[in-house]
C-alpha positions as semicolon CSV with decimal commas, in nm:
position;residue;x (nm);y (nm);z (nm)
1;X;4,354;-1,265;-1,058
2;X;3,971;-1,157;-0,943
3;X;3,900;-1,329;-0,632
4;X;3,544;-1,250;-0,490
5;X;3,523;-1,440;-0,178
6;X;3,927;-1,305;-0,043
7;X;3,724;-0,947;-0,086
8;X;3,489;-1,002;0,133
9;X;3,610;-1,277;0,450
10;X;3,392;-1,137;0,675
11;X;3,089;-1,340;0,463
12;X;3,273;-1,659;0,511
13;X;3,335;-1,597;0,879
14;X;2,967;-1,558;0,932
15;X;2,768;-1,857;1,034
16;X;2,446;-1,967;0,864
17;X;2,094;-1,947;1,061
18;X;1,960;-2,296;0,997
19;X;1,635;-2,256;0,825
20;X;1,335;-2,457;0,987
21;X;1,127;-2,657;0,750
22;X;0,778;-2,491;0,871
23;X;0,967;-2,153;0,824
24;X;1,030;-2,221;0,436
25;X;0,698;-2,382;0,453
26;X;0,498;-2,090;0,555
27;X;0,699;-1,856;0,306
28;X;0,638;-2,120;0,034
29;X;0,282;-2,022;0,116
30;X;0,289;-1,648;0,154
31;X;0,453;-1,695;-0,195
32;X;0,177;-1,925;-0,382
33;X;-0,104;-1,659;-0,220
34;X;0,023;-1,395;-0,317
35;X;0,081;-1,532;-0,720
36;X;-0,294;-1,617;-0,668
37;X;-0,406;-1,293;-0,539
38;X;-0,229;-1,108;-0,834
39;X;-0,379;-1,355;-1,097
40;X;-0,694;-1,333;-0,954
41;X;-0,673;-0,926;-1,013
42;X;-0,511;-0,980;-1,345
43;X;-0,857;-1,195;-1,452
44;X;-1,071;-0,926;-1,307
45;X;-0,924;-0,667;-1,429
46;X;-0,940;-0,842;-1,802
47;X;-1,296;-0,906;-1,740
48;X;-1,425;-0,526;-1,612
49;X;-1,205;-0,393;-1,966
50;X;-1,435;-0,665;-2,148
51;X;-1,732;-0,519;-1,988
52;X;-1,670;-0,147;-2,024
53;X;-1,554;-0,165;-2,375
54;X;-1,914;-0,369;-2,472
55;X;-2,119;-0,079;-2,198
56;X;-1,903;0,191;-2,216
57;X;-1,655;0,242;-2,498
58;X;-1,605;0,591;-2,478
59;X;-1,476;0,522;-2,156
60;X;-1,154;0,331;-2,291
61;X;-1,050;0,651;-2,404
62;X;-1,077;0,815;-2,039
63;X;-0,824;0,549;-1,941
64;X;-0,555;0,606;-2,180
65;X;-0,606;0,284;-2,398
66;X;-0,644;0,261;-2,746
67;X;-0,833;-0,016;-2,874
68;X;-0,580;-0,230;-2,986
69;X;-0,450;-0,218;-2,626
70;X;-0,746;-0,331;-2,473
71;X;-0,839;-0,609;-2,744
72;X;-0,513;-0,752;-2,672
73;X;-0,528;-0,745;-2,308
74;X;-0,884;-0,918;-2,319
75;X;-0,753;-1,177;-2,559
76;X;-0,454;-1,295;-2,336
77;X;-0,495;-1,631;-2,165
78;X;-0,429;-1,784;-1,852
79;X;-0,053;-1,940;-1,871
80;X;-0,195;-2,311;-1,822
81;X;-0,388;-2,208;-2,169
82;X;-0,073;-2,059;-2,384
């Protein structure tokens, strides 16, 4: 018989560090700014490929795109649009 927890009774031995409300909080918050802060590059970074591949198309090659790659990263939307 495979018994996890008699492997390892030093894990049930140890006590748990009650968690304070404003600790998960404040990490609930570290969390949603940092999802923001990456979405927020993701759009800019969608919206600078749009604009070189209208100014500067020769420039998608310097990058190592093709342009398939790039039309389909320009045509993705936001995940409250899919």
């Amino acid at each position: 018989m495979n018994d996890t927890l008699a492997s390892a009774p030093h894990q049930a031995a140890r006590p748990e560090t009650p968690v304070r409300p404003a600790e998960v909080s404040r990490r609930h918050l570290t969390t949603l700014r940092s999802i923001i802060a990456t979405w927020r590059e993701r759009t800019r970074f969608r919206w600078e490929l749009k604009q070189m591949s209208k100014d500067n198309p020769h420039l998608i090659d310097d990058i190592g795109l093709t342009r398939q790659q790039v039309e389909e990263e320009i045509a993705k939307l936001p995940f409250w649009q899919r």
